[in-house]
mmCIF file of C-alpha atoms in Angstrom:
data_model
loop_
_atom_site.group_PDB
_atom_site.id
_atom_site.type_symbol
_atom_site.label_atom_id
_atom_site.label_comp_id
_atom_site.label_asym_id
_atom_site.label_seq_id
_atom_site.Cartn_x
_atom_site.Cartn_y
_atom_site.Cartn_z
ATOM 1 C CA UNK A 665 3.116 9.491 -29.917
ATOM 2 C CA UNK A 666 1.445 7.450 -26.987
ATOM 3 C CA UNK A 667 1.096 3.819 -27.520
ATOM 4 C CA UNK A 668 -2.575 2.478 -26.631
ATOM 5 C CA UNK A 669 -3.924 2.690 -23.725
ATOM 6 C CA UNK A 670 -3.500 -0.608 -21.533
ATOM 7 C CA UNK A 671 -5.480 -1.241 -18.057
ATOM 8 C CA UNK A 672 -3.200 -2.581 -14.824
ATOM 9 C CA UNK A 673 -5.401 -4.084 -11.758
ATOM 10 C CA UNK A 674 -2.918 -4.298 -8.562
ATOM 11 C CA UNK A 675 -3.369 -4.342 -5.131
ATOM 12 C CA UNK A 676 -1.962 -3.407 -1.636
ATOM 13 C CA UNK A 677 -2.373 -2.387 1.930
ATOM 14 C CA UNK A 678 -2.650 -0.518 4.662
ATOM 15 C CA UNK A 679 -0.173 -2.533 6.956
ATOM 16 C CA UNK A 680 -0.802 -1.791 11.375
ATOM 17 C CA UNK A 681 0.306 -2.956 14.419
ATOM 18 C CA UNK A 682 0.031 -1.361 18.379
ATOM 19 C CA UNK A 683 3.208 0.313 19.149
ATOM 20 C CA UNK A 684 2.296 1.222 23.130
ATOM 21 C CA UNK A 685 -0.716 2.688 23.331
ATOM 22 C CA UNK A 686 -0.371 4.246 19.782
ATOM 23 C CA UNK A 687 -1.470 2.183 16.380
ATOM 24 C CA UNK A 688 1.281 2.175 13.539
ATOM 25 C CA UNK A 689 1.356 2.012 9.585
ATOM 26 C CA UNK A 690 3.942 1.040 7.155
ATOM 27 C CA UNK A 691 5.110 3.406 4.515
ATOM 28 C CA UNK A 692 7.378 3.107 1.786
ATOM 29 C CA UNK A 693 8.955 5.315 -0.120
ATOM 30 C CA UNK A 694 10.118 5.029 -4.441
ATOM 31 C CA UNK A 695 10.930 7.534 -6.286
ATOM 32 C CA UNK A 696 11.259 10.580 -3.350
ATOM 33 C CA UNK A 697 7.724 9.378 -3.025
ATOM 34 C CA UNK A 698 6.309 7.949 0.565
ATOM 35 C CA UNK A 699 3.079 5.882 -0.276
ATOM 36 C CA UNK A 700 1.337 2.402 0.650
ATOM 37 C CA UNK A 701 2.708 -1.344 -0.209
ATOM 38 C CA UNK A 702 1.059 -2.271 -3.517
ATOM 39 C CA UNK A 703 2.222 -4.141 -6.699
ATOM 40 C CA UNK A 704 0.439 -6.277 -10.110
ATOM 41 C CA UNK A 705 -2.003 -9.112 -9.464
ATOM 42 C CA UNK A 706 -0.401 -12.025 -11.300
ATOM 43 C CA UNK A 707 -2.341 -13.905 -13.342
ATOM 44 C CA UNK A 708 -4.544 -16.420 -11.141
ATOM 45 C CA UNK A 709 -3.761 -14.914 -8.015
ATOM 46 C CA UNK A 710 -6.447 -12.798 -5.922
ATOM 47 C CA UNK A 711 -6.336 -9.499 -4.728
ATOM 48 C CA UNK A 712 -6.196 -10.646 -1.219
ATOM 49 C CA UNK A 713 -2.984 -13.061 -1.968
ATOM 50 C CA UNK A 714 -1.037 -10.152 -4.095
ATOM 51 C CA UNK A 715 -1.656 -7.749 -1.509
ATOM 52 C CA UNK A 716 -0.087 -10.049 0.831
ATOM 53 C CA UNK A 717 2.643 -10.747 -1.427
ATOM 54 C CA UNK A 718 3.636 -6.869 -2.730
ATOM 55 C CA UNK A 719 3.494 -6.367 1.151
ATOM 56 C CA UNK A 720 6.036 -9.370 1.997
ATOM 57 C CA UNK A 721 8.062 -8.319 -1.010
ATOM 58 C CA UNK A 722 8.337 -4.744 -0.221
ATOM 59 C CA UNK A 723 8.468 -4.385 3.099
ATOM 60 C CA UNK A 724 9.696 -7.830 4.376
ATOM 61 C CA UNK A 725 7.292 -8.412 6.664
ATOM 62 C CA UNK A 726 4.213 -10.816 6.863
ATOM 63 C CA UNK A 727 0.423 -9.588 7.454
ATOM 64 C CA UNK A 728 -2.913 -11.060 7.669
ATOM 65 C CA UNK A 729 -5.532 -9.309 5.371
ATOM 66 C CA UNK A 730 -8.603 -8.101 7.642
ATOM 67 C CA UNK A 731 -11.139 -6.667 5.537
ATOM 68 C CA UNK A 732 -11.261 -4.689 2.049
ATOM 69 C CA UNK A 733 -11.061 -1.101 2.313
ATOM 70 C CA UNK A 734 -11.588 0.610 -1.309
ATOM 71 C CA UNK A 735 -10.334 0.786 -4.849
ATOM 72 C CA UNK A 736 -8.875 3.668 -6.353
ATOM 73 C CA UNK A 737 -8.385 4.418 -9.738
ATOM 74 C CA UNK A 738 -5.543 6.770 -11.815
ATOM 75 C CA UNK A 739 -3.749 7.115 -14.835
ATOM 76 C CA UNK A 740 -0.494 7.769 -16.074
ATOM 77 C CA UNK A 741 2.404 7.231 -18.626
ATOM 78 C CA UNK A 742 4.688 4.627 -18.452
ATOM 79 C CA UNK A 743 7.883 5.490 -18.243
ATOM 80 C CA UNK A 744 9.130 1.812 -20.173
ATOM 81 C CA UNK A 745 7.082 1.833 -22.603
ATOM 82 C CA UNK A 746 5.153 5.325 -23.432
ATOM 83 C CA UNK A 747 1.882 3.848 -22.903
ATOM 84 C CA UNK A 748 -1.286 5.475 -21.286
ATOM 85 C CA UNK A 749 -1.985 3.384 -18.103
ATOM 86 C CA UNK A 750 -5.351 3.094 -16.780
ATOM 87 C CA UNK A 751 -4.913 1.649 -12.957
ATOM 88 C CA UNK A 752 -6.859 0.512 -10.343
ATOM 89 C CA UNK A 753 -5.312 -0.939 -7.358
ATOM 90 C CA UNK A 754 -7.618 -2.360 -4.404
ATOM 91 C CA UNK A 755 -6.374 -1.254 -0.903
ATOM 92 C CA UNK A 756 -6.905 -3.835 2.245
ATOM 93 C CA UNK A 757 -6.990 -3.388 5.744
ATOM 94 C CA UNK A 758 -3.713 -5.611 6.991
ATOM 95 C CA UNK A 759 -2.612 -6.578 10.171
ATOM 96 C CA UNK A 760 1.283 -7.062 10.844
ATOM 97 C CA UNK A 761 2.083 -10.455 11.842
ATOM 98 C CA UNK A 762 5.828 -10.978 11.742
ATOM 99 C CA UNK A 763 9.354 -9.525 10.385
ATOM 100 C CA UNK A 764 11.123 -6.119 10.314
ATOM 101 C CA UNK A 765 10.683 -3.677 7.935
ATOM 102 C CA UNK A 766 13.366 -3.708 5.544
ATOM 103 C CA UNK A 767 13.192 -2.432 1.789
ATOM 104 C CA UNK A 768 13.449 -4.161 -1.509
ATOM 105 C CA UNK A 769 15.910 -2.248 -2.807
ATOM 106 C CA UNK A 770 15.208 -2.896 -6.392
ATOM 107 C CA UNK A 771 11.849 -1.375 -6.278
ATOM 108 C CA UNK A 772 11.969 0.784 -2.828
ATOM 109 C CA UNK A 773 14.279 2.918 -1.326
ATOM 110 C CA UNK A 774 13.250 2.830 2.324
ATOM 111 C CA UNK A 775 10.322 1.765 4.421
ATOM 112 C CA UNK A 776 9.301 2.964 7.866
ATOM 113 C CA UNK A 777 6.451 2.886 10.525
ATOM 114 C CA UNK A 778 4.430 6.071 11.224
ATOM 115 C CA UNK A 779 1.690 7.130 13.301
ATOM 116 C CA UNK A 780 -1.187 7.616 11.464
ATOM 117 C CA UNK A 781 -1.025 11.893 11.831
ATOM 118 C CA UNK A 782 2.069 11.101 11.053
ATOM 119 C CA UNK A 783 1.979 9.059 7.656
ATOM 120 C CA UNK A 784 -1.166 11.329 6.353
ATOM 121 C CA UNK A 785 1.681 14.158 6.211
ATOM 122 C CA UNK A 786 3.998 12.614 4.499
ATOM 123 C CA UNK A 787 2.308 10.705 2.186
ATOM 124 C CA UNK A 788 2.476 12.021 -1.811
ATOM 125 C CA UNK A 789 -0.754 10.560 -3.259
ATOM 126 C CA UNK A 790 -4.066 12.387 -2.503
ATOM 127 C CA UNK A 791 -6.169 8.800 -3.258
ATOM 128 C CA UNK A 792 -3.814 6.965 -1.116
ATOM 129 C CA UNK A 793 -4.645 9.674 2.057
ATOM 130 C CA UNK A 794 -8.064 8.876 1.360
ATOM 131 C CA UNK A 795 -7.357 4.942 1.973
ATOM 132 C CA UNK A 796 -5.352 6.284 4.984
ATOM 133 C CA UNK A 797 -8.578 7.927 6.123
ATOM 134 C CA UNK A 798 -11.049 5.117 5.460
ATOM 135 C CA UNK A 799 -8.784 2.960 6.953
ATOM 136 C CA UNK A 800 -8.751 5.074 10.318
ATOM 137 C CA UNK A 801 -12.298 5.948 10.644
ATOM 138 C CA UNK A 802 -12.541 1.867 10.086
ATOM 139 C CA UNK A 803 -11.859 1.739 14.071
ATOM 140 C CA UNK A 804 -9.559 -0.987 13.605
ATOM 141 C CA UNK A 805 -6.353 1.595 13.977
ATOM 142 C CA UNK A 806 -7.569 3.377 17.357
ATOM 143 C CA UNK A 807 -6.429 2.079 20.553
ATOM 144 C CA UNK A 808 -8.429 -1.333 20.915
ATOM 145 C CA UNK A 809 -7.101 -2.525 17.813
ATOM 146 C CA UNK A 810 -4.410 -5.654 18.728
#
């Protein structure tokens, strides 16, 4: 029997930088599962700061949040606990800053910079692609973006 249902609020990012005259994302991948940087909002914290943070924490690297790009919204069972999960995580627009990419092993299992044709292949989550595509037609990840 499912435990009562319990609503989560997180956020994350879509994470760029130039690479040559091509624009970059970062992608990580849990569970055989490539998707975007995105964790909890801790109590008192904003959305802006914990997207920063999940970002630093999974990826190891340090971005700059440049505008909000959209909320999406899903559900699912936990796997701790049996309870119905109603989430909604709030996706920015980040800009890399500093650091290599290396994964938090305890909650990822590798991270890696793609293209953006690139990452909308290999990315699992239908809702996610659509942040990808927001976050493309934004204009901030053709070539003028710095």
């Amino acid at each position: 029997m499912l435990k009562p249902a319990r609503k989560e609020f997180s956020a994350g990012g879509v994470v760029y930088k130039k690479a040559g005259e091509k624009t970059e994302v970062v992608l990580i991948s849990r569970r055989n599962a490539w998707c975007l940087p995105k964790g909890k909002i801790e109590p008192g914290e904003s959305p802006e700061g914990a997207a920063v943070r999940e970002i630093s924490e999974e990826a190891g690297i340090k971005v700059s949040v440049i505008k909000l790009l959209d909320d999406i919204f899903y559900k699912f069972i936990s796997p701790a606990d049996k309870a119905q999960v109603s989430k909604r995580v709030r996706f920015f627009l980040c800009k890399y800053l500093e650091g290599d990419l290396l994964a938090d092993k305890t909650e990822v299992d590798e991270t890696g910079w793609f293209d953006i044709k690139k990452a909308l292949k290999v990315m699992s989550y239908p809702s996610e692609k659509f942040i990808m595509r927001k976050a493309a037609k934004s204009g901030m990840l053709k070539g003028g973006a710095q």
